[in-house]
């Protein structure tokens, strides 16, 4: 993979540059998604389907705290990309130092609160009945590693802002491979059950942190910060916060969505229905990896060229990214429509000696997941416009439109739909909410992006 330096973000042809940025990002996301997918398969086969539901309950809390790091990372990285484009290296260095300080302060505080309120949070997110005990075991161990995950997520976005997608890709691969190896050791060999699954994930976070620390201390990074850069700067903090709040709000709404979905589905069908959603959630992370990869690759290109006032290149990057993302989203759609049952079966144990309860749960999941999956992914071909449109505003530092477009799908459309439609259509009402929200959010994003291009980029 050819090395891309920050100044080349403003020179190379957009199509070629987007591929250079998007391919490593897609590979990294693919490996991370495969990690989530295979981890769930291991847990489902070696521990049980209830264990998958337990992990699904914990994810919103741990992901929200980790997303604080991503929010700080993306907010700061937008500043860094534009600062590098404007040749303001001192601002880039100060921003990076502030990102590190802020990430540590916020995530350690949130972890302490998360551990203190553990018995309240797990039931609130759907960890009821037989799900509670394994969810608590997993949650408690995972939370200790979340600050390292937050630092990794923050650091990874900064690596991309420097124009180093290959290193960012490796940083995403390391925790995934480490987690899967530790899964085999801790769950299969040592038979540690949920504790093993949790420790495997935590070890993966630590390995990733070690690699990112190495990158920034090595010759590969342009951002060589000193102690003075760690001091919090109010102006930079405000800019990081306003842009990072977009990512944080998105993750907060995602966590709220998990809370609502787990509770609605538990009331509709108990633990097995929560397990169906757990599988759907894994597939949402996994199969859309190339679309998210294009979005990640687009961010530093748009930010750098906007900072350098190369507006024709910014506009070209928008259209090229939408075209590439739409193509891969359509391919994903076709595969999922053809083989939903086969994907669902991957998550279920067929080992001898399953209890009657486990067999009944597996049968329920196999019956209900294909129908749900086809509805959930029905609007997949059009989501490229939605994702790239919202990402553009964040990349160029326009926090308010970025926030509104980010919240459009889940906050403004999806949550009201899942609160309303199940009253009329039961389980189908939950799943049909996904494509309806996608269509509405894409229309709104398209209108807003078209106005922005005419006003600012022509």
Coordinates of C-alpha atoms in Angstrom, one line a residue:
X1 CA 0.0 0.0 0.0
X2 CA 1.5 3.3 -1.1
X3 CA 2.3 5.7 1.7
X4 CA 0.1 8.9 1.8
X5 CA 1.5 12.0 3.6
X6 CA -0.7 14.9 4.7
X7 CA 0.3 17.2 1.8
X8 CA -0.7 14.6 -0.8
X9 CA -4.3 14.9 0.4
X10 CA -4.4 18.1 -1.6
X11 CA -2.5 16.9 -4.7
X12 CA -3.4 13.4 -5.8
X13 CA -6.4 12.7 -8.0
X14 CA -9.5 12.3 -5.8
X15 CA -10.5 8.9 -7.1
X16 CA -7.0 7.4 -6.5
X17 CA -6.7 9.2 -3.2
X18 CA -10.1 8.0 -1.9
X19 CA -9.1 4.4 -2.8
X20 CA -5.8 4.8 -0.9
X21 CA -7.7 6.1 2.1
X22 CA -10.8 3.9 1.9
X23 CA -9.2 0.5 1.3
X24 CA -7.1 0.4 4.5
X25 CA -10.1 1.9 6.4
X26 CA -12.4 -0.8 5.0
X27 CA -9.9 -3.6 5.7
X28 CA -9.6 -2.3 9.3
X29 CA -13.3 -2.0 9.8
X30 CA -13.8 -5.4 8.2
X31 CA -11.3 -7.1 10.6
X32 CA -13.0 -5.3 13.5
X33 CA -16.4 -6.3 12.3
X34 CA -15.2 -9.9 11.7
X35 CA -13.9 -9.8 15.3
X36 CA -17.4 -8.8 16.5
X37 CA -19.0 -11.4 14.3
X38 CA -16.6 -14.3 15.0
X39 CA -16.5 -13.3 18.7
X40 CA -20.3 -13.7 18.8
X41 CA -20.1 -17.0 16.9
X42 CA -17.5 -18.3 19.5
X43 CA -19.6 -17.1 22.4
X44 CA -22.8 -18.5 20.9
X45 CA -21.2 -21.9 20.3
X46 CA -18.9 -22.2 23.3
X47 CA -21.1 -20.5 26.0
X48 CA -24.7 -20.2 24.5
X49 CA -27.1 -17.9 22.8
X50 CA -28.1 -16.2 26.1
X51 CA -24.4 -15.1 26.3
X52 CA -24.8 -13.3 23.0
X53 CA -27.8 -11.5 24.3
X54 CA -25.9 -10.6 27.5
X55 CA -23.0 -9.0 25.5
X56 CA -25.6 -7.1 23.4
X57 CA -27.0 -5.6 26.6
X58 CA -23.5 -4.5 27.7
X59 CA -22.4 -3.0 24.4
X60 CA -24.4 0.3 24.6
X61 CA -22.8 1.3 27.9
X62 CA -19.2 0.3 27.0
X63 CA -19.5 1.7 23.5
X64 CA -20.9 5.0 24.8
X65 CA -17.9 5.5 27.1
X66 CA -15.5 4.4 24.3
X67 CA -17.3 6.7 21.9
X68 CA -16.3 9.6 24.1
X69 CA -12.8 8.9 22.8
X70 CA -14.0 8.6 19.2
X71 CA -15.9 11.9 19.6
X72 CA -12.9 13.7 20.9
X73 CA -10.8 12.0 18.2
X74 CA -13.1 12.9 15.3
X75 CA -13.7 16.5 16.6
X76 CA -10.0 17.1 17.0
X77 CA -9.0 15.3 13.8
X78 CA -11.3 17.7 11.8
X79 CA -9.3 20.5 13.3
X80 CA -6.0 18.8 12.6
X81 CA -6.8 18.0 9.0
X82 CA -7.8 21.6 8.3
X83 CA -4.8 22.9 10.3
X84 CA -2.4 20.8 8.2
X85 CA -4.2 21.9 5.0
X86 CA -3.7 25.5 6.1
X87 CA 0.0 24.8 7.1
X88 CA -0.7 25.6 10.8
X89 CA 1.3 22.8 12.5
X90 CA 1.3 24.4 15.9
X91 CA -2.5 24.3 16.1
X92 CA -2.4 20.7 15.0
X93 CA 0.0 19.8 17.8
X94 CA -1.9 21.7 20.5
X95 CA -5.1 20.0 19.3
X96 CA -3.6 16.5 19.6
X97 CA -2.3 17.2 23.1
X98 CA -5.7 18.5 24.2
X99 CA -7.4 15.4 22.8
X100 CA -5.2 13.1 24.9
X101 CA -5.8 15.0 28.1
X102 CA -9.5 15.4 27.5
X103 CA -10.0 11.7 26.7
X104 CA -8.3 10.5 29.9
X105 CA -10.3 12.9 32.1
X106 CA -13.7 12.1 30.6
X107 CA -13.4 8.3 30.2
X108 CA -11.9 7.5 33.6
X109 CA -14.7 9.5 35.2
X110 CA -17.4 7.7 33.2
X111 CA -15.9 4.3 34.0
X112 CA -16.0 5.1 37.7
X113 CA -19.7 6.1 37.4
X114 CA -20.5 3.0 35.2
X115 CA -19.0 0.7 37.8
X116 CA -20.9 2.4 40.6
X117 CA -24.3 2.1 38.9
X118 CA -23.7 -1.3 37.4
X119 CA -26.8 -2.9 39.0
X120 CA -29.1 -0.2 37.7
X121 CA -27.7 0.1 34.2
X122 CA -27.8 -3.5 33.2
X123 CA -31.5 -4.1 33.7
X124 CA -32.3 -0.7 32.2
X125 CA -30.6 -1.8 28.9
X126 CA -32.6 -5.1 28.8
X127 CA -30.4 -7.3 31.0
X128 CA -33.3 -9.0 32.8
X129 CA -34.1 -12.5 33.7
X130 CA -31.4 -15.0 32.8
X131 CA -29.4 -12.4 30.9
X132 CA -28.5 -10.3 34.1
X133 CA -25.8 -12.4 35.7
X134 CA -23.7 -13.1 32.5
X135 CA -24.1 -9.5 31.5
X136 CA -22.8 -8.2 34.8
X137 CA -19.8 -10.4 34.6
X138 CA -18.9 -9.2 31.1
X139 CA -19.7 -5.6 31.9
X140 CA -17.5 -5.3 35.0
X141 CA -14.4 -6.7 33.3
X142 CA -14.9 -4.8 30.0
X143 CA -15.2 -1.5 31.7
X144 CA -11.7 -1.6 33.1
X145 CA -10.3 -1.7 29.5
X146 CA -12.6 0.9 28.0
X147 CA -10.3 3.9 28.7
X148 CA -7.7 2.2 26.6
X149 CA -10.2 1.6 23.9
X150 CA -11.2 5.3 24.0
X151 CA -7.6 6.3 23.6
X152 CA -7.3 3.9 20.7
X153 CA -10.3 5.3 18.9
X154 CA -9.1 8.8 19.5
X155 CA -5.6 8.0 18.3
X156 CA -6.9 6.1 15.2
X157 CA -8.7 9.2 13.9
X158 CA -5.6 11.3 14.4
X159 CA -3.5 8.9 12.4
X160 CA -6.0 9.2 9.5
X161 CA -5.9 13.0 9.8
X162 CA -2.2 12.8 9.2
X163 CA -2.8 10.9 6.0
X164 CA -1.5 7.5 7.3
X165 CA -4.3 5.1 6.5
X166 CA -2.1 2.0 6.5
X167 CA -1.1 2.5 10.1
X168 CA -4.7 3.3 11.1
X169 CA -5.7 0.0 9.5
X170 CA -3.1 -2.0 11.5
X171 CA -4.3 -0.3 14.7
X172 CA -7.8 -1.6 14.0
X173 CA -6.6 -5.1 13.1
X174 CA -4.4 -5.7 16.2
X175 CA -7.2 -5.7 18.9
X176 CA -9.4 -7.9 16.7
X177 CA -6.8 -10.6 16.1
X178 CA -5.8 -10.4 19.7
X179 CA -9.3 -10.8 20.9
X180 CA -10.0 -13.8 18.7
X181 CA -6.8 -15.5 19.8
X182 CA -7.6 -14.8 23.5
X183 CA -11.2 -16.0 22.9
X184 CA -9.8 -19.4 21.9
X185 CA -7.4 -19.5 24.9
X186 CA -9.7 -18.1 27.6
X187 CA -13.0 -19.6 26.5
X188 CA -12.2 -22.8 24.6
X189 CA -9.0 -24.0 26.4
X190 CA -9.4 -22.5 29.9
X191 CA -13.2 -22.7 29.9
X192 CA -13.6 -19.3 31.6
X193 CA -17.0 -18.7 30.1
X194 CA -18.2 -15.0 30.2
X195 CA -15.1 -14.0 32.1
X196 CA -12.9 -15.4 29.3
X197 CA -14.9 -13.5 26.7
X198 CA -14.5 -10.2 28.6
X199 CA -10.8 -10.6 29.3
X200 CA -10.1 -11.5 25.7
X201 CA -11.7 -8.3 24.6
X202 CA -9.9 -6.3 27.2
X203 CA -6.5 -7.7 26.2
X204 CA -7.3 -6.7 22.6
X205 CA -7.8 -3.1 23.7
X206 CA -4.4 -3.1 25.5
X207 CA -2.6 -4.4 22.5
X208 CA -4.1 -1.7 20.3
X209 CA -3.1 1.0 22.8
X210 CA 0.4 -0.3 22.7
X211 CA 0.6 -0.1 18.9
X212 CA -0.9 3.4 18.7
X213 CA 1.6 4.6 21.4
X214 CA 4.4 3.2 19.3
X215 CA 3.2 5.0 16.2
X216 CA 3.1 8.5 17.8
X217 CA 6.5 8.0 19.4
X218 CA 8.0 6.7 16.1
X219 CA 9.3 8.6 13.0
X220 CA 6.1 7.8 11.2
X221 CA 4.1 10.5 12.9
X222 CA 4.3 14.2 12.1
X223 CA 2.7 15.1 15.4
X224 CA 5.6 15.3 17.9
X225 CA 4.0 16.9 20.9
X226 CA 5.7 18.2 24.1
X227 CA 4.3 18.7 27.6
X228 CA 3.1 22.2 26.9
X229 CA 0.7 20.8 24.3
X230 CA -1.2 18.8 27.0
X231 CA -2.4 21.9 28.8
X232 CA -6.1 22.5 28.0
X233 CA -6.8 25.4 25.6
X234 CA -10.4 26.8 26.0
X235 CA -10.7 27.8 22.3
X236 CA -9.5 24.4 21.0
X237 CA -11.7 22.6 23.6
X238 CA -14.7 24.4 22.4
X239 CA -14.0 23.4 18.8
X240 CA -13.3 19.8 19.7
X241 CA -16.4 19.7 21.8
X242 CA -18.7 21.2 19.2
X243 CA -17.5 18.8 16.5
X244 CA -17.0 15.9 18.8
X245 CA -20.5 16.3 20.2
X246 CA -21.8 15.2 16.8
X247 CA -20.2 11.8 17.2
X248 CA -21.1 11.6 20.9
X249 CA -24.7 12.4 20.1
X250 CA -24.8 9.7 17.5
X251 CA -23.5 7.1 19.9
X252 CA -25.8 8.4 22.7
X253 CA -28.8 7.9 20.4
X254 CA -27.4 4.5 19.4
X255 CA -27.2 3.5 23.1
X256 CA -30.8 4.8 23.7
X257 CA -31.9 2.9 20.7
X258 CA -30.4 -0.3 22.1
X259 CA -32.1 0.4 25.4
X260 CA -35.5 0.8 23.7
X261 CA -35.1 -2.0 21.3
X262 CA -33.9 -4.5 23.9
X263 CA -36.8 -3.7 26.2
X264 CA -39.5 -3.7 23.4
X265 CA -38.2 -7.0 22.0
X266 CA -37.9 -8.5 25.5
X267 CA -41.6 -7.7 26.0
X268 CA -42.5 -9.1 22.6
X269 CA -40.6 -12.4 22.8
X270 CA -38.3 -12.6 25.8
X271 CA -34.6 -13.5 25.7
X272 CA -34.8 -15.2 22.3
X273 CA -36.1 -12.0 20.7
X274 CA -33.3 -10.1 22.2
X275 CA -30.9 -12.7 20.7
X276 CA -32.4 -12.1 17.3
X277 CA -31.6 -8.4 17.6
X278 CA -28.1 -9.2 18.8
X279 CA -27.5 -11.1 15.6
X280 CA -29.0 -8.2 13.5
X281 CA -26.8 -5.8 15.4
X282 CA -23.7 -7.8 14.6
X283 CA -24.6 -7.9 10.9
X284 CA -25.2 -4.1 10.9
X285 CA -21.6 -3.7 12.1
X286 CA -20.1 -6.4 9.8
X287 CA -21.7 -6.2 6.3
X288 CA -21.5 -2.4 5.9
X289 CA -17.8 -2.3 6.5
X290 CA -16.9 -1.1 3.0
X291 CA -19.5 1.7 3.2
X292 CA -18.1 2.9 6.6
X293 CA -14.6 2.5 5.1
X294 CA -15.4 4.9 2.3
X295 CA -16.8 7.3 4.8
X296 CA -13.7 7.1 7.0
X297 CA -11.5 7.6 3.9
X298 CA -13.5 10.6 2.8
X299 CA -13.2 12.6 6.1
X300 CA -9.5 13.6 5.9
X301 CA -9.7 14.3 2.2
X302 CA -12.6 16.7 2.6
X303 CA -11.2 18.3 5.7
X304 CA -7.7 18.9 4.3
X305 CA -8.9 20.3 1.0
X306 CA -11.5 22.5 2.7
X307 CA -8.8 23.9 4.9
X308 CA -6.6 24.6 1.8
X309 CA -9.6 26.2 0.1
X310 CA -9.5 23.6 -2.8
X311 CA -13.3 23.7 -3.1
X312 CA -13.5 21.9 -6.4
X313 CA -11.6 19.0 -4.9
X314 CA -14.0 19.0 -1.9
X315 CA -17.0 18.8 -4.2
X316 CA -15.4 16.0 -6.3
X317 CA -14.6 14.1 -3.2
X318 CA -18.3 14.2 -2.1
X319 CA -19.6 12.8 -5.4
X320 CA -16.9 10.2 -5.7
X321 CA -17.4 9.0 -2.2
X322 CA -21.2 8.7 -2.6
X323 CA -20.7 6.8 -5.9
X324 CA -18.2 4.3 -4.4
X325 CA -20.2 3.8 -1.2
X326 CA -23.5 3.3 -3.1
X327 CA -21.9 0.6 -5.2
X328 CA -20.7 -1.5 -2.3
X329 CA -23.9 -0.9 -0.3
X330 CA -25.9 -2.4 -3.2
X331 CA -23.7 -5.5 -3.3
X332 CA -24.2 -5.9 0.4
X333 CA -28.0 -5.6 -0.1
X334 CA -28.0 -8.4 -2.7
X335 CA -26.1 -10.8 -0.6
X336 CA -28.2 -10.3 2.5
X337 CA -31.5 -10.6 0.6
X338 CA -30.3 -14.0 -0.8
X339 CA -28.8 -15.6 2.3
X340 CA -30.2 -14.3 5.6
X341 CA -30.9 -17.7 7.1
X342 CA -27.3 -18.9 6.5
X343 CA -25.9 -15.8 8.3
X344 CA -28.2 -16.4 11.3
X345 CA -27.2 -20.1 11.6
X346 CA -23.6 -19.1 12.1
X347 CA -24.3 -17.7 15.5
X348 CA -26.1 -20.7 16.9
X349 CA -24.5 -23.7 18.7
X350 CA -25.1 -27.2 17.4
X351 CA -22.9 -28.9 20.0
X352 CA -24.3 -32.1 21.5
X353 CA -26.1 -32.0 24.8
X354 CA -27.9 -28.7 24.4
X355 CA -30.7 -28.1 27.0
X356 CA -34.3 -27.9 25.9
X357 CA -34.3 -24.2 26.6
X358 CA -31.2 -23.7 24.4
X359 CA -32.7 -25.8 21.6
X360 CA -36.0 -23.8 21.8
X361 CA -34.1 -20.5 21.7
X362 CA -32.1 -21.6 18.7
X363 CA -35.2 -22.7 16.8
X364 CA -36.9 -19.3 17.6
X365 CA -33.9 -17.4 16.4
X366 CA -33.6 -19.4 13.1
X367 CA -37.3 -18.8 12.5
X368 CA -37.4 -15.1 13.1
X369 CA -34.0 -13.7 12.0
X370 CA -34.3 -14.1 8.2
X371 CA -37.5 -12.1 8.1
X372 CA -36.1 -9.4 10.4
X373 CA -32.8 -9.2 8.5
X374 CA -34.5 -8.6 5.1
X375 CA -36.6 -5.8 6.5
X376 CA -33.7 -4.1 8.5
X377 CA -31.5 -4.0 5.4
X378 CA -34.2 -3.2 2.8
X379 CA -33.0 0.4 2.2
X380 CA -29.3 -0.4 2.3
X381 CA -28.5 0.8 -1.3
X382 CA -29.4 4.4 -0.5
X383 CA -27.6 4.9 2.8
X384 CA -24.4 6.2 1.1
X385 CA -25.8 9.6 0.6
X386 CA -26.9 9.8 4.2
X387 CA -23.5 8.8 5.6
X388 CA -21.3 10.9 3.3
X389 CA -23.6 13.9 3.6
X390 CA -23.4 14.0 7.4
X391 CA -19.7 13.2 7.3
X392 CA -19.0 16.2 5.0
X393 CA -20.3 18.8 7.5
X394 CA -18.3 17.2 10.3
X395 CA -15.1 17.1 8.1
X396 CA -15.3 20.9 7.3
X397 CA -16.1 22.0 10.9
X398 CA -19.8 22.8 10.6
X399 CA -21.0 21.3 13.8
X400 CA -24.7 22.2 13.8
X401 CA -25.7 20.8 10.4
X402 CA -23.5 17.8 11.1
X403 CA -25.3 17.2 14.4
X404 CA -28.7 17.6 12.9
X405 CA -28.1 15.3 10.0
X406 CA -26.4 12.7 12.2
X407 CA -29.4 12.6 14.5
X408 CA -31.9 12.6 11.7
X409 CA -32.1 8.9 11.1
X410 CA -32.1 7.5 14.6
X411 CA -33.2 10.4 16.7
X412 CA -35.8 12.1 14.6
X413 CA -37.2 9.2 12.7
X414 CA -36.2 5.7 14.0
X415 CA -36.9 6.1 17.7
X416 CA -40.4 7.6 17.2
X417 CA -41.1 4.8 14.7
X418 CA -40.1 1.9 17.0
X419 CA -42.1 3.4 19.8
X420 CA -45.2 3.7 17.6
X421 CA -45.3 0.9 15.0
X422 CA -45.0 -2.2 17.3
X423 CA -48.3 -1.2 18.8
X424 CA -49.9 -1.8 15.4
X425 CA -47.7 -4.5 13.8
X426 CA -45.9 -6.2 16.8
X427 CA -42.5 -7.6 15.8
X428 CA -42.8 -6.5 12.1
X429 CA -43.4 -3.0 13.4
X430 CA -39.9 -3.0 14.9
X431 CA -38.1 -4.2 11.8
X432 CA -40.0 -2.1 9.3
X433 CA -38.9 1.0 11.3
X434 CA -35.3 0.5 10.0
X435 CA -35.9 1.1 6.2
X436 CA -38.5 3.8 6.7
X437 CA -36.0 5.8 8.8
X438 CA -33.3 5.2 6.2
X439 CA -35.4 6.5 3.4
X440 CA -36.6 9.6 5.3
X441 CA -33.1 10.5 6.6
X442 CA -31.6 10.1 3.1
X443 CA -34.1 12.5 1.6
X444 CA -33.4 15.1 4.2
X445 CA -29.7 14.7 3.9
X446 CA -29.8 14.9 0.1
X447 CA -31.8 18.2 0.2
X448 CA -29.4 19.8 2.8
X449 CA -26.2 18.6 1.0
X450 CA -27.4 19.9 -2.4
X451 CA -28.1 23.4 -0.9
X452 CA -24.6 23.4 0.7
X453 CA -22.8 22.5 -2.5
X454 CA -24.6 25.2 -4.4
X455 CA -23.9 27.8 -1.7
X456 CA -20.4 27.0 -0.5
X457 CA -18.6 24.9 -3.1
X458 CA -19.4 26.6 -6.5

